[in-house]
Short mmCIF file of C-alpha atoms and ligand atoms in Angstrom, two decimals:
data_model
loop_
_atom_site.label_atom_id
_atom_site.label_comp_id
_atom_site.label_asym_id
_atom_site.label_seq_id
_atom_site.Cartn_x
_atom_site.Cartn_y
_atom_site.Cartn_z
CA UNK A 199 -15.64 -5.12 17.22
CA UNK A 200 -13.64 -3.03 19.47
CA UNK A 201 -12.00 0.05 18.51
CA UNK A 202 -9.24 1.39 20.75
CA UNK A 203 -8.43 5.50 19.57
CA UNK A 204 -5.13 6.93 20.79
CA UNK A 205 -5.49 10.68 20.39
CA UNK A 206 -4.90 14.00 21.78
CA UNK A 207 -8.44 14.76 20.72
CA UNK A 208 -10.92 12.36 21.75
CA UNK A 209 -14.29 14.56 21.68
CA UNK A 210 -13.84 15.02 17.88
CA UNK A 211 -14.69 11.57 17.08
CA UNK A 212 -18.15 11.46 19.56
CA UNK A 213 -20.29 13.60 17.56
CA UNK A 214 -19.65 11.70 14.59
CA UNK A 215 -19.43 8.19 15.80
CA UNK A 216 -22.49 8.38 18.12
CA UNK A 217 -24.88 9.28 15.19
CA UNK A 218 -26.50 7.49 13.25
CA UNK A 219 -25.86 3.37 12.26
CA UNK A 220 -22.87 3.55 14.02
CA UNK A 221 -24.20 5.14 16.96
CA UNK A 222 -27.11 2.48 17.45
CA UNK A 223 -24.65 -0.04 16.72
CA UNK A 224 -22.72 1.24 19.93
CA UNK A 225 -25.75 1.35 21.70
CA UNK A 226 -26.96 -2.59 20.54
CA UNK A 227 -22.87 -3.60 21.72
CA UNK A 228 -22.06 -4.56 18.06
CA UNK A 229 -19.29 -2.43 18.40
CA UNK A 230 -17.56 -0.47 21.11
CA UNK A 231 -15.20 2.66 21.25
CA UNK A 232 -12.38 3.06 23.88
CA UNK A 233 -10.92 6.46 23.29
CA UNK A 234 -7.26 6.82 24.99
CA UNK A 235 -6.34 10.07 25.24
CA UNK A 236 -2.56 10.25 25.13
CA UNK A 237 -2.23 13.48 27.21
CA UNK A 238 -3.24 11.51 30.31
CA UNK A 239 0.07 9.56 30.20
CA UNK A 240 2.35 11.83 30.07
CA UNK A 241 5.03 12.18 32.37
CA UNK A 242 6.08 15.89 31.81
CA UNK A 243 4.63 18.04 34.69
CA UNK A 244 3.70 20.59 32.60
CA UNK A 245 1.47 17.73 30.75
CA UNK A 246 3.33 18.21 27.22
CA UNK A 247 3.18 15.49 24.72
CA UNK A 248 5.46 17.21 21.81
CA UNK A 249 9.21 18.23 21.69
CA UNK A 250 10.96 20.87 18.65
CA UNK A 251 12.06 18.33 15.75
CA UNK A 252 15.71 17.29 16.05
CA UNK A 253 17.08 18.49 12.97
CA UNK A 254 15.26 21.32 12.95
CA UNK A 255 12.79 22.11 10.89
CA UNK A 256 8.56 24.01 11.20
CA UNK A 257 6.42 22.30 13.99
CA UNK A 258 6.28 19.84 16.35
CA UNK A 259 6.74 15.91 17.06
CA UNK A 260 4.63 14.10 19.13
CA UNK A 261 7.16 12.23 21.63
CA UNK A 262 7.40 8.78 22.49
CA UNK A 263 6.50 8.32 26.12
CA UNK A 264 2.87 9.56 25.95
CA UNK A 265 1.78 7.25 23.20
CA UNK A 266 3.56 4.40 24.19
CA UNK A 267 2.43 4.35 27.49
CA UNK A 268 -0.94 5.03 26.32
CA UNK A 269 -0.43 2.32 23.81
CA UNK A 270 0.98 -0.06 26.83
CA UNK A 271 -2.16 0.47 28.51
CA UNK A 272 -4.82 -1.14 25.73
CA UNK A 273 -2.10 -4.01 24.88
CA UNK A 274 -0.70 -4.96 28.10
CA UNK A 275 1.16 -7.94 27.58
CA UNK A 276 -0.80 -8.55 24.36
CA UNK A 277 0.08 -7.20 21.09
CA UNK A 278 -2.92 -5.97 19.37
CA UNK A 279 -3.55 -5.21 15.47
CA UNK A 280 -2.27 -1.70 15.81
CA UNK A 281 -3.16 1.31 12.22
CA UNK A 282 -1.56 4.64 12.35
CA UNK A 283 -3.00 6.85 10.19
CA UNK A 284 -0.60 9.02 7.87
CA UNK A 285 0.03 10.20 4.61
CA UNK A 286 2.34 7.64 3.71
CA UNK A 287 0.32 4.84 4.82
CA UNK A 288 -0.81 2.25 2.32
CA UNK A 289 -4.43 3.32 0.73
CA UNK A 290 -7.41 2.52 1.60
CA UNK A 291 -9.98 1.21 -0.31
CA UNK A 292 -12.86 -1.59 0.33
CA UNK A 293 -10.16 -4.68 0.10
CA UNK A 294 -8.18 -3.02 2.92
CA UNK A 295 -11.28 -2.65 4.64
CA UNK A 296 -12.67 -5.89 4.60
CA UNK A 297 -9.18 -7.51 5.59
CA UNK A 298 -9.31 -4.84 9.11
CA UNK A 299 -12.93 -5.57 9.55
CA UNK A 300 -11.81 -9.74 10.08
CA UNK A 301 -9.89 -8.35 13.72
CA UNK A 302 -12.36 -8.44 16.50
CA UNK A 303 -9.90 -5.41 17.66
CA UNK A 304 -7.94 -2.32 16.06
CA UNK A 305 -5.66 0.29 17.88
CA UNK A 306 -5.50 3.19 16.19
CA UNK A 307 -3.15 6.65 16.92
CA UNK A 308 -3.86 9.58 15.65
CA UNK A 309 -0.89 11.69 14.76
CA UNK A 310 -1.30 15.55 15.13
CA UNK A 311 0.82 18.59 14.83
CA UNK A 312 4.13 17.25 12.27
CA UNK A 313 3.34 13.82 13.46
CA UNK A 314 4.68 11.42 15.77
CA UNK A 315 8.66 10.37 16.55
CA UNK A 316 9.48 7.61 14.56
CA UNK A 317 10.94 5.23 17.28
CA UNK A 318 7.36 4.40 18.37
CA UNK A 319 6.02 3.64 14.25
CA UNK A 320 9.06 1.20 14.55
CA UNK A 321 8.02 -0.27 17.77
CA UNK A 322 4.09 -0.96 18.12
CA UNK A 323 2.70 0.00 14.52
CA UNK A 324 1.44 -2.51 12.38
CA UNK A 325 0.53 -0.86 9.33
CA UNK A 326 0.03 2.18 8.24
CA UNK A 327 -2.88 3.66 6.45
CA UNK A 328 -4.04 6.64 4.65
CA UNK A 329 -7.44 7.79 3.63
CA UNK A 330 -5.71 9.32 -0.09
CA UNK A 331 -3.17 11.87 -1.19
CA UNK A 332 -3.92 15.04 0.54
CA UNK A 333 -2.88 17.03 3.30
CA UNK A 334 -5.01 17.22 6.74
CA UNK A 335 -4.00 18.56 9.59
CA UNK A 336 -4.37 15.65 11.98
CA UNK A 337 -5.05 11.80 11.85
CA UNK A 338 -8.65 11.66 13.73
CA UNK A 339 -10.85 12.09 10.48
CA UNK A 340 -8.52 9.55 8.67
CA UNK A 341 -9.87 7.58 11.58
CA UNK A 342 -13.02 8.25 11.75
CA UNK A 343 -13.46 6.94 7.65
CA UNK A 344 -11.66 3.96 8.42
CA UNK A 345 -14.04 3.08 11.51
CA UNK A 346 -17.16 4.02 9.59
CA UNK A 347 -15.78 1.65 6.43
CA UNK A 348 -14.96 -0.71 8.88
CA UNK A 349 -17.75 -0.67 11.12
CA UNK A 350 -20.59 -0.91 8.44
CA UNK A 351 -19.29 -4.51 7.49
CA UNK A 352 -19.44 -5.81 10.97
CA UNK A 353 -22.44 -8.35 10.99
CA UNK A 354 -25.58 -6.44 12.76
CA UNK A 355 -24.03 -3.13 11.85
CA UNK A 356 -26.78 -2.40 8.67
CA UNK A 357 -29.92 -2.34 9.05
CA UNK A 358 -31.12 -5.31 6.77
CA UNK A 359 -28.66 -7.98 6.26
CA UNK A 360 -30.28 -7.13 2.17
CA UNK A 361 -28.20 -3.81 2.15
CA UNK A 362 -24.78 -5.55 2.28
CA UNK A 363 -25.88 -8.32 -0.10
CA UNK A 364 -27.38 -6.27 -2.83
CA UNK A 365 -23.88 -3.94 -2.60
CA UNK A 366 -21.73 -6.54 -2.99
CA UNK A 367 -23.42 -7.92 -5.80
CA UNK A 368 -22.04 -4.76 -7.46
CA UNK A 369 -18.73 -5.33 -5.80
CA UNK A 370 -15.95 -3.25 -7.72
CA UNK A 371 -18.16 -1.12 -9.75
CA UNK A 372 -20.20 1.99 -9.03
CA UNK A 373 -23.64 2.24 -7.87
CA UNK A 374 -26.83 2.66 -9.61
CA UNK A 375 -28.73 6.00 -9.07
CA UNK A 376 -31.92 5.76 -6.88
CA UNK A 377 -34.73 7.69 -7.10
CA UNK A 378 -37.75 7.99 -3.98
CA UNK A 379 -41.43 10.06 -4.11
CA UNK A 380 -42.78 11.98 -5.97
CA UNK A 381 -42.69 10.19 -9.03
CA UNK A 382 -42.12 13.26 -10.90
CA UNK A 383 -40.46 16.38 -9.46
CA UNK A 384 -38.63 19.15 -11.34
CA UNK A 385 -40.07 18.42 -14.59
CA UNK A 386 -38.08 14.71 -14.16
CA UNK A 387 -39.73 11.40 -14.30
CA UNK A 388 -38.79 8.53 -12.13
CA UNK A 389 -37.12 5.82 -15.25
CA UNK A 390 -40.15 3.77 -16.39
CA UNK A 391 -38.44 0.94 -15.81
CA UNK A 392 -38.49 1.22 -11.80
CA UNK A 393 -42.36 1.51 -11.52
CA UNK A 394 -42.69 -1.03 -13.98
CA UNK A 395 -42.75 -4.07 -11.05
CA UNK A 396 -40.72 -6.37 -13.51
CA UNK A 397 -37.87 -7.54 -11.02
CA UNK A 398 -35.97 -8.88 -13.89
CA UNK A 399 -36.03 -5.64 -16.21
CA UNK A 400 -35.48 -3.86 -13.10
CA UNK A 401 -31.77 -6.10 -11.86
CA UNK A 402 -31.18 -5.70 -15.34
CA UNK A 403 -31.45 -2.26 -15.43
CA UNK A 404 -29.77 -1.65 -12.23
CA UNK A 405 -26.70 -3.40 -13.43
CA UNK A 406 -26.17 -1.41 -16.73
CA UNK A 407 -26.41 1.45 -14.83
CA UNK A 408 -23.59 0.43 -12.94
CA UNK A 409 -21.86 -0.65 -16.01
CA UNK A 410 -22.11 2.45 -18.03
CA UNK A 411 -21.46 5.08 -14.71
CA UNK A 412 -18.36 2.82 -13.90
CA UNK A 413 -17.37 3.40 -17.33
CA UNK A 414 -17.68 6.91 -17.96
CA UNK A 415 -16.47 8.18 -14.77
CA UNK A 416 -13.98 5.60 -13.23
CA UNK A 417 -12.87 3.36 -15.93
CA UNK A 418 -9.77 2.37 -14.10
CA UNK A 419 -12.42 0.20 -11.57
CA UNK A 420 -13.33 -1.70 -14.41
CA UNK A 421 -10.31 -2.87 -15.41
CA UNK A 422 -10.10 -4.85 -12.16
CA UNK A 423 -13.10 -6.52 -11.45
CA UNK A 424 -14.71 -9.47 -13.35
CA UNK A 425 -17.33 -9.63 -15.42
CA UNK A 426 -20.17 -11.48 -17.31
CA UNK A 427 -19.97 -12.56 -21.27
CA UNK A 428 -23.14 -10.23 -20.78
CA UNK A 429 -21.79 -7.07 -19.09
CA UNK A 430 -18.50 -7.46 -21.56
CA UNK A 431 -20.76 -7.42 -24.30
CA UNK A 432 -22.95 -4.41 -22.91
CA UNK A 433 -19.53 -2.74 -22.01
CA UNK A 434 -18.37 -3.44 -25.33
CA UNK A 435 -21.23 -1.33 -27.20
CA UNK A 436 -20.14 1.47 -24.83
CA UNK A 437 -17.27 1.83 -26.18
CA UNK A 438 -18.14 1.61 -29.90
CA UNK A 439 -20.58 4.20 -28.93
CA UNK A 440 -17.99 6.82 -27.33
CA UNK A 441 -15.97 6.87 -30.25
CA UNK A 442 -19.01 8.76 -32.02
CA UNK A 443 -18.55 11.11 -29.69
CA UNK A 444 -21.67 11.01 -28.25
CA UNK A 445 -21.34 10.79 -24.08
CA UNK A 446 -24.19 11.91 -23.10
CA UNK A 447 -26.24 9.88 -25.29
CA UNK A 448 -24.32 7.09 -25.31
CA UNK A 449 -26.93 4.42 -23.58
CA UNK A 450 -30.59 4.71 -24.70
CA UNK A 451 -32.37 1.55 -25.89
C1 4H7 B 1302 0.70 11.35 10.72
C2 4H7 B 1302 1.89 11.78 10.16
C3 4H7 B 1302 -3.34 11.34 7.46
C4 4H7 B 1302 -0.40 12.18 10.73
C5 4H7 B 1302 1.99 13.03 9.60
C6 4H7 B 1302 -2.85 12.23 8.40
C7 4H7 B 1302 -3.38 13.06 5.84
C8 4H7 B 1302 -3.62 11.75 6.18
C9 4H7 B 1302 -0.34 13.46 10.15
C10 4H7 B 1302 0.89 13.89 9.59
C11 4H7 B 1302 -2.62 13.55 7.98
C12 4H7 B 1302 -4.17 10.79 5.17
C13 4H7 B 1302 2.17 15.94 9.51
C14 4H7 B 1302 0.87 15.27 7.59
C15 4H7 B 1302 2.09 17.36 9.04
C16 4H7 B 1302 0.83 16.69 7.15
C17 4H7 B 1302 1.96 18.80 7.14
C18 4H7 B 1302 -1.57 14.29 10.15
N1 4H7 B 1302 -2.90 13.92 6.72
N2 4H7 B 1302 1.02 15.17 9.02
N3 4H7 B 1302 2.02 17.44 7.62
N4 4H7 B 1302 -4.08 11.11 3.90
N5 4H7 B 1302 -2.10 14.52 8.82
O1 4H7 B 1302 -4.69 9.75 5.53
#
């Protein structure tokens, strides 16, 4: 998958998206990144790519020309799938990341400073996205979470095809804790039930886990996925349990 990142910053995003499983999936050619940075097209001799707000108001826009030249220069002729990261974009969560992963390429501009004139949102912007309701003071680490959500569901992206697998089997809820060596460390024990070597009581385990953290700290999330006669029932005792008033206790068998 090819990523195509219109910005006035490019070298923010190489230390983060040369590290790591992104980084070797660069290297393998899984994925590739063509940074555009939009102060090479401008026109303006002094090599400005923002203008004072018409209507007045505190900073500046980013004008049109630069970005729309720069944008002209990945599409050509040929429109492609182009995000633009903002805080009024729609939210992102996995579902909006698996339907971006399906391109085989994304544009993506990066606003900066007050953002960018709205004549070119009109003209070459797709959709827009946000990473959640909170100020920053540019677009590029908006972008860089969408490319790493993105990225990491790319076939060849993860290390073991497993990884993927095993997560989506949990699809909608939260994860499990994990635990690695020693066994025991600050007077905690690893749960029996991991060391035990009983693959059944161990899924089984696993997936009440996820049940019970989904529904103590996000129980919006499980109100939208589907579930088992089993996990309703397990779900079910939960509840009877937290009426007692007794959280932190709530799940011991
Ligand atoms: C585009 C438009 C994204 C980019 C406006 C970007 C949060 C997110 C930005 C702005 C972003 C997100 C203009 C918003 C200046 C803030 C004071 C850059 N912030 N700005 N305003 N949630 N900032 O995804």
């Amino acid at each position: 998958m090819k990523f195509n990142i219109l910005t006035l910053f490019p070298d923010m995003f190489k230390g983060v998206l040369e590290e790591s499983i992104i980084g070797r999936a660069e290297k393998k050619g899984i994925l590739s990144f063509n940074y555009v940075n939009i102060r090479d097209f401008t026109n303006d001799k002094h090599g400005r790519v923002d203008d004072y707000a018409y209507g007045g108001g505190t900073g500046l826009v980013m004008a049109v020309q630069p970005i729309y030249d720069a944008w002209k220069s990945v599409c050509g002729e040929k429109k492609k799938f182009t995000v633009y990261m903002s805080p009024q974009g729609k939210p992102l969560n996995q579902q909006l990341v698996q339907q971006l992963s399906s391109y085989d390429e994304l544009v993506i501009i990066c606003g900066h400073y007050e953002g960018i004139d709205e004549r070119v949102i009109e003209e070459v912007v797709d959709m827009e996205v946000s990473i959640g309701d909170y100020v920053l003071t540019g677009g590029e680490i908006p972008a860089m979470a969408m490319i790493d959500a993105v990225s990491r569901l790319v076939p060849g992206v993860l290390p073991g095809e497993e990884a993927y697998s095993e997560e989506s089997h949990y699809n909608g809820l939260l994860e499990y804790p994990n635990y690695t060596r020693p066994e025991t460390i600050l007077g905690k024990k690893v749960p029996d039930v991991l060391l035990s070597g009983h693959h059944k009581n161990i899924e089984k385990w696993k997936r009440k886990q996820s049940l019970f953290r989904t529904w103590l700290k996000r129980p919006d999330l499980l109100r939208k996925v589907k579930l088992s006669k089993e996990d309703e029932n397990f779900v079910k005792k939960l509840k009877y349990k937290r009426r007692n008033r007794v959280q932190s206790a709530v799940w011991n068998e």
